Short mmCIF file of C-alpha atoms and ligand atoms in Angstrom, two decimals:
data_model
loop_
_atom_site.label_atom_id
_atom_site.label_comp_id
_atom_site.label_asym_id
_atom_site.label_seq_id
_atom_site.Cartn_x
_atom_site.Cartn_y
_atom_site.Cartn_z
CA MET P 1 0.00 0.00 0.00
CA SER P 2 1.54 3.36 -1.06
CA LEU P 3 1.78 6.20 1.44
CA PRO P 4 1.18 9.74 0.20
CA PRO P 5 4.48 11.58 -0.48
CA ARG P 6 5.86 14.01 2.10
CA SER P 7 5.07 17.54 0.96
CA HIS P 8 8.79 18.37 0.50
CA ALA P 9 9.71 14.95 -0.92
CA PRO P 10 12.00 15.16 -3.96
CA ARG P 11 10.30 14.48 -7.28
CA LEU P 12 11.23 11.46 -9.39
CA VAL P 13 9.68 11.01 -12.84
CA ILE P 14 9.51 7.44 -14.11
CA ALA P 15 10.04 7.24 -17.88
CA THR P 16 7.12 4.90 -18.48
CA ARG P 17 3.43 4.91 -19.25
CA ASN P 18 3.08 1.42 -17.71
CA ALA P 19 0.92 1.99 -14.61
CA HIS P 20 2.01 -1.35 -13.08
CA LYS P 21 5.68 -0.37 -13.11
CA THR P 22 4.90 3.02 -11.62
CA ALA P 23 2.79 1.46 -8.86
CA GLU P 24 5.53 -1.03 -7.96
CA ILE P 25 8.13 1.75 -7.84
CA ARG P 26 5.84 3.89 -5.69
CA ASP P 27 5.31 0.94 -3.33
CA VAL P 28 9.05 0.56 -2.77
CA LEU P 29 9.76 4.30 -2.42
CA GLY P 30 6.86 5.01 -0.04
CA GLU P 31 6.75 8.63 1.08
CA ASP P 32 10.42 9.41 0.42
CA PHE P 33 9.79 10.56 -3.16
CA GLU P 34 6.98 12.17 -5.09
CA VAL P 35 6.68 9.65 -7.94
CA LEU P 36 5.18 10.75 -11.26
CA ASP P 37 5.39 9.07 -14.62
CA ALA P 38 5.29 10.09 -18.30
CA THR P 39 1.48 10.16 -18.29
CA ALA P 40 1.76 13.43 -16.29
CA PHE P 41 3.74 14.98 -19.19
CA PRO P 42 1.62 14.46 -22.31
CA ASP P 43 3.92 16.71 -24.38
CA CYS P 44 6.86 14.36 -23.85
CA PRO P 45 7.44 12.08 -26.83
CA GLU P 46 6.53 8.40 -27.05
CA ILE P 47 9.95 6.65 -26.93
CA GLU P 48 10.53 3.86 -29.43
CA GLU P 49 12.31 0.93 -27.79
CA ILE P 50 14.61 0.02 -30.66
CA GLY P 51 17.59 -1.11 -28.55
CA THR P 52 18.81 -4.69 -28.47
CA THR P 53 19.70 -4.73 -24.75
CA PHE P 54 17.90 -3.69 -21.58
CA LEU P 55 20.51 -0.97 -21.03
CA GLU P 56 20.10 0.49 -24.53
CA ASN P 57 16.33 0.71 -24.13
CA ALA P 58 16.59 2.07 -20.59
CA ARG P 59 18.92 4.80 -21.91
CA LEU P 60 16.59 5.70 -24.78
CA LYS P 61 13.68 6.11 -22.36
CA ALA P 62 15.53 8.01 -19.61
CA LEU P 63 17.31 10.42 -21.95
CA GLY P 64 14.27 10.94 -24.18
CA ILE P 65 12.01 11.88 -21.27
CA SER P 66 14.63 13.89 -19.37
CA ARG P 67 15.09 16.16 -22.39
CA CYS P 68 11.51 17.35 -22.08
CA LEU P 69 11.30 18.11 -18.33
CA GLN P 70 13.40 19.28 -15.40
CA GLY P 71 14.67 17.13 -12.56
CA TRP P 72 15.48 13.48 -12.04
CA VAL P 73 14.13 10.90 -14.47
CA LEU P 74 14.37 7.15 -13.87
CA SER P 75 13.70 4.56 -16.56
CA ASP P 76 13.03 0.83 -16.20
CA ASP P 77 13.61 -1.68 -18.97
CA SER P 78 12.89 -5.19 -17.89
CA GLY P 79 11.98 -8.66 -19.05
CA LEU P 80 12.05 -12.39 -18.50
CA GLU P 81 14.97 -14.62 -19.51
CA VAL P 82 14.19 -18.33 -19.83
CA ASP P 83 17.13 -20.76 -19.84
CA ALA P 84 15.42 -23.44 -21.97
CA LEU P 85 14.62 -20.75 -24.58
CA ASP P 86 18.21 -19.45 -24.77
CA GLY P 87 17.30 -16.31 -22.83
CA ALA P 88 14.10 -15.47 -24.76
CA PRO P 89 11.88 -13.51 -24.57
CA GLY P 90 14.44 -11.18 -22.90
CA VAL P 91 14.41 -7.66 -24.27
CA TYR P 92 11.39 -8.56 -26.43
CA SER P 93 9.27 -9.66 -23.44
CA SER P 94 6.50 -7.12 -23.94
CA SER P 95 5.70 -8.20 -27.51
CA TYR P 96 6.47 -11.95 -27.30
CA GLY P 97 2.89 -12.98 -28.08
CA GLY P 98 2.79 -10.81 -31.21
CA GLU P 99 1.12 -7.68 -29.87
CA GLU P 100 2.96 -5.03 -27.82
CA GLY P 101 1.92 -5.07 -24.17
CA ASN P 102 -0.62 -7.90 -24.52
CA HIS P 103 0.15 -9.92 -21.37
CA ALA P 104 -2.44 -12.63 -22.08
CA LEU P 105 -0.93 -13.40 -25.50
CA ASN P 106 2.60 -13.26 -24.06
CA ASN P 107 1.74 -15.79 -21.35
CA GLN P 108 -0.03 -18.09 -23.82
CA ARG P 109 3.02 -18.14 -26.07
CA LEU P 110 5.35 -18.77 -23.13
CA MET P 111 3.23 -21.72 -21.93
CA ARG P 112 3.19 -23.13 -25.49
CA GLU P 113 6.96 -22.77 -25.98
CA MET P 114 7.71 -24.33 -22.57
CA LYS P 115 5.45 -27.36 -22.94
CA GLY P 116 7.55 -30.42 -22.05
CA LYS P 117 10.76 -28.38 -21.82
CA SER P 118 13.34 -28.41 -19.04
CA PRO P 119 15.03 -26.88 -17.18
CA ARG P 120 12.24 -24.51 -16.19
CA THR P 121 14.60 -21.99 -14.61
CA ALA P 122 14.18 -18.32 -15.50
CA ARG P 123 14.89 -14.86 -14.18
CA PHE P 124 13.44 -11.39 -14.35
CA ARG P 125 15.97 -8.72 -15.14
CA CYS P 126 15.57 -4.97 -14.73
CA THR P 127 17.92 -2.20 -15.82
CA MET P 128 17.34 1.35 -14.68
CA VAL P 129 18.93 4.56 -15.91
CA LEU P 130 18.90 7.81 -13.92
CA ALA P 131 19.09 10.91 -16.06
CA ARG P 132 18.89 14.66 -15.63
CA ASP P 133 18.86 17.42 -18.26
CA GLY P 134 19.31 14.92 -21.07
CA ARG P 135 22.42 13.33 -19.47
CA GLU P 136 22.83 9.85 -18.04
CA GLU P 137 23.97 10.05 -14.41
CA ALA P 138 24.07 6.35 -13.50
CA HIS P 139 22.60 2.95 -14.27
CA PHE P 140 21.70 -0.04 -12.11
CA SER P 141 20.37 -3.55 -12.54
CA GLY P 142 18.57 -6.15 -10.51
CA THR P 143 17.54 -9.75 -11.07
CA VAL P 144 15.35 -12.31 -9.36
CA GLU P 145 15.84 -16.02 -10.05
CA GLY P 146 13.01 -18.53 -10.14
CA HIS P 147 11.18 -21.10 -12.27
CA LEU P 148 8.17 -21.28 -14.55
CA ILE P 149 5.03 -23.31 -13.99
CA GLY P 150 2.85 -24.77 -16.76
CA GLU P 151 -0.36 -22.86 -16.06
CA MET P 152 -1.19 -19.40 -14.82
CA ARG P 153 -1.84 -18.92 -11.10
CA GLY P 154 -2.87 -15.75 -9.25
CA SER P 155 -4.36 -12.42 -10.23
CA GLN P 156 -2.01 -9.77 -8.84
CA GLY P 157 0.94 -8.07 -10.50
CA PHE P 158 1.26 -7.99 -14.29
CA GLY P 159 3.03 -9.54 -17.27
CA TYR P 160 4.51 -12.99 -16.64
CA ASP P 161 3.86 -12.87 -12.87
CA PRO P 162 1.23 -15.70 -12.98
CA LEU P 163 3.82 -18.12 -14.42
CA PHE P 164 6.88 -17.22 -12.31
CA ILE P 165 7.74 -18.65 -8.87
CA PRO P 166 10.69 -16.82 -7.26
CA ASP P 167 13.34 -18.99 -5.56
CA GLY P 168 12.50 -19.69 -1.91
CA HIS P 169 8.73 -19.50 -2.49
CA LYS P 170 5.97 -21.89 -3.55
CA LYS P 171 3.62 -19.32 -5.06
CA THR P 172 3.81 -17.20 -8.20
CA PHE P 173 4.44 -13.45 -8.04
CA ALA P 174 0.77 -13.05 -9.01
CA GLU P 175 -0.25 -15.05 -5.90
CA LEU P 176 2.34 -13.55 -3.52
CA GLY P 177 1.15 -9.98 -4.05
CA PRO P 178 2.84 -6.57 -3.92
CA GLU P 179 4.32 -6.67 -0.42
CA ILE P 180 6.38 -9.78 -1.04
CA LYS P 181 7.15 -8.87 -4.64
CA SER P 182 8.45 -5.45 -3.65
CA GLY P 183 10.80 -7.11 -1.14
CA LEU P 184 12.61 -9.25 -3.70
CA SER P 185 11.81 -8.29 -7.28
CA HIS P 186 14.33 -7.38 -9.98
CA ARG P 187 12.73 -3.91 -10.07
CA ALA P 188 12.99 -3.37 -6.29
CA ARG P 189 16.63 -4.50 -6.30
CA ALA P 190 17.61 -2.05 -9.05
CA LEU P 191 15.52 0.69 -7.46
CA ARG P 192 17.22 0.43 -4.07
CA GLN P 193 20.58 1.07 -5.74
CA ALA P 194 19.10 4.11 -7.50
CA VAL P 195 17.79 5.42 -4.17
CA ASP P 196 21.21 4.97 -2.53
CA PHE P 197 22.74 6.93 -5.40
CA LEU P 198 20.20 9.74 -5.09
CA THR P 199 20.60 9.85 -1.32
CA GLN P 200 24.38 10.20 -1.64
CA ARG P 201 23.90 12.97 -4.19
CA GLY P 202 21.66 14.76 -1.67
P1 LIG S 1 9.45 -2.98 -21.16
O1 LIG S 1 8.30 -2.04 -20.95
O2 LIG S 1 10.02 -2.94 -22.53
O3 LIG S 1 10.48 -2.84 -20.09
O4 LIG S 1 8.83 -4.45 -21.08
C1 LIG S 1 8.74 -5.11 -19.91
C2 LIG S 1 8.01 -6.42 -20.15
O5 LIG S 1 8.70 -7.44 -19.44
C3 LIG S 1 6.60 -6.39 -19.59
O6 LIG S 1 5.66 -6.01 -20.56
C4 LIG S 1 6.40 -7.80 -19.10
O7 LIG S 1 6.04 -8.61 -20.18
C5 LIG S 1 7.81 -8.21 -18.66
N1 LIG S 1 8.04 -7.85 -17.24
C6 LIG S 1 8.91 -6.93 -16.75
N2 LIG S 1 8.84 -6.87 -15.43
C7 LIG S 1 7.90 -7.74 -15.05
C8 LIG S 1 7.39 -8.10 -13.78
O8 LIG S 1 7.73 -7.57 -12.72
N3 LIG S 1 6.45 -9.07 -13.80
C9 LIG S 1 6.02 -9.67 -14.93
N4 LIG S 1 6.44 -9.35 -16.14
C10 LIG S 1 7.39 -8.38 -16.21
#
């Protein structure tokens, strides 16, 4: 559950229009930052994710958005790497099922591709870039290891959460819910490094 920001909390703009990512970031940051995302800046451009790595795409998003507003901008590029699929869907996670951002199609394709396959090990990876005035200031990454199940379980979270069980748990991210996910997710791990950086910079 997010707390309202402190009135003098520093502002951090997340370079995304994905409400799930913004909510997860807000959950981790609590009241220490005023978190906005690109939906609050309709004049900022839509950033095309044409990179071939998480870092390239995270840079495109952070720099693109930070050129059109003042203050700190943080981007998140993330995805699922599956060992039995040679790391796919990876950087193409959001369009794996054939339609950008269609989580139902993405999960259906993943279940199809993984039928009868082993190992079922996989990880979520997240790369974040912090930018200001069109310049990259730092980047961070976080991962969470786990395995895939054969059918979707749970209704919380987003994306591949209903198919992914993090190591040390018996339930999927979609069953575990936001409190547990924000304690161990790839996104939370990258984000904590970004917060340490911002805290040191004052
Ligand atoms: P991006 O917007 O290009 O970074 O794409 C991220 C995609 O990776 C999402 O659309 C999901 O398919 C997947 N993904 C990233 N993080 C998560 C997560 O925390 N849970 C489930 N799926 C995720």
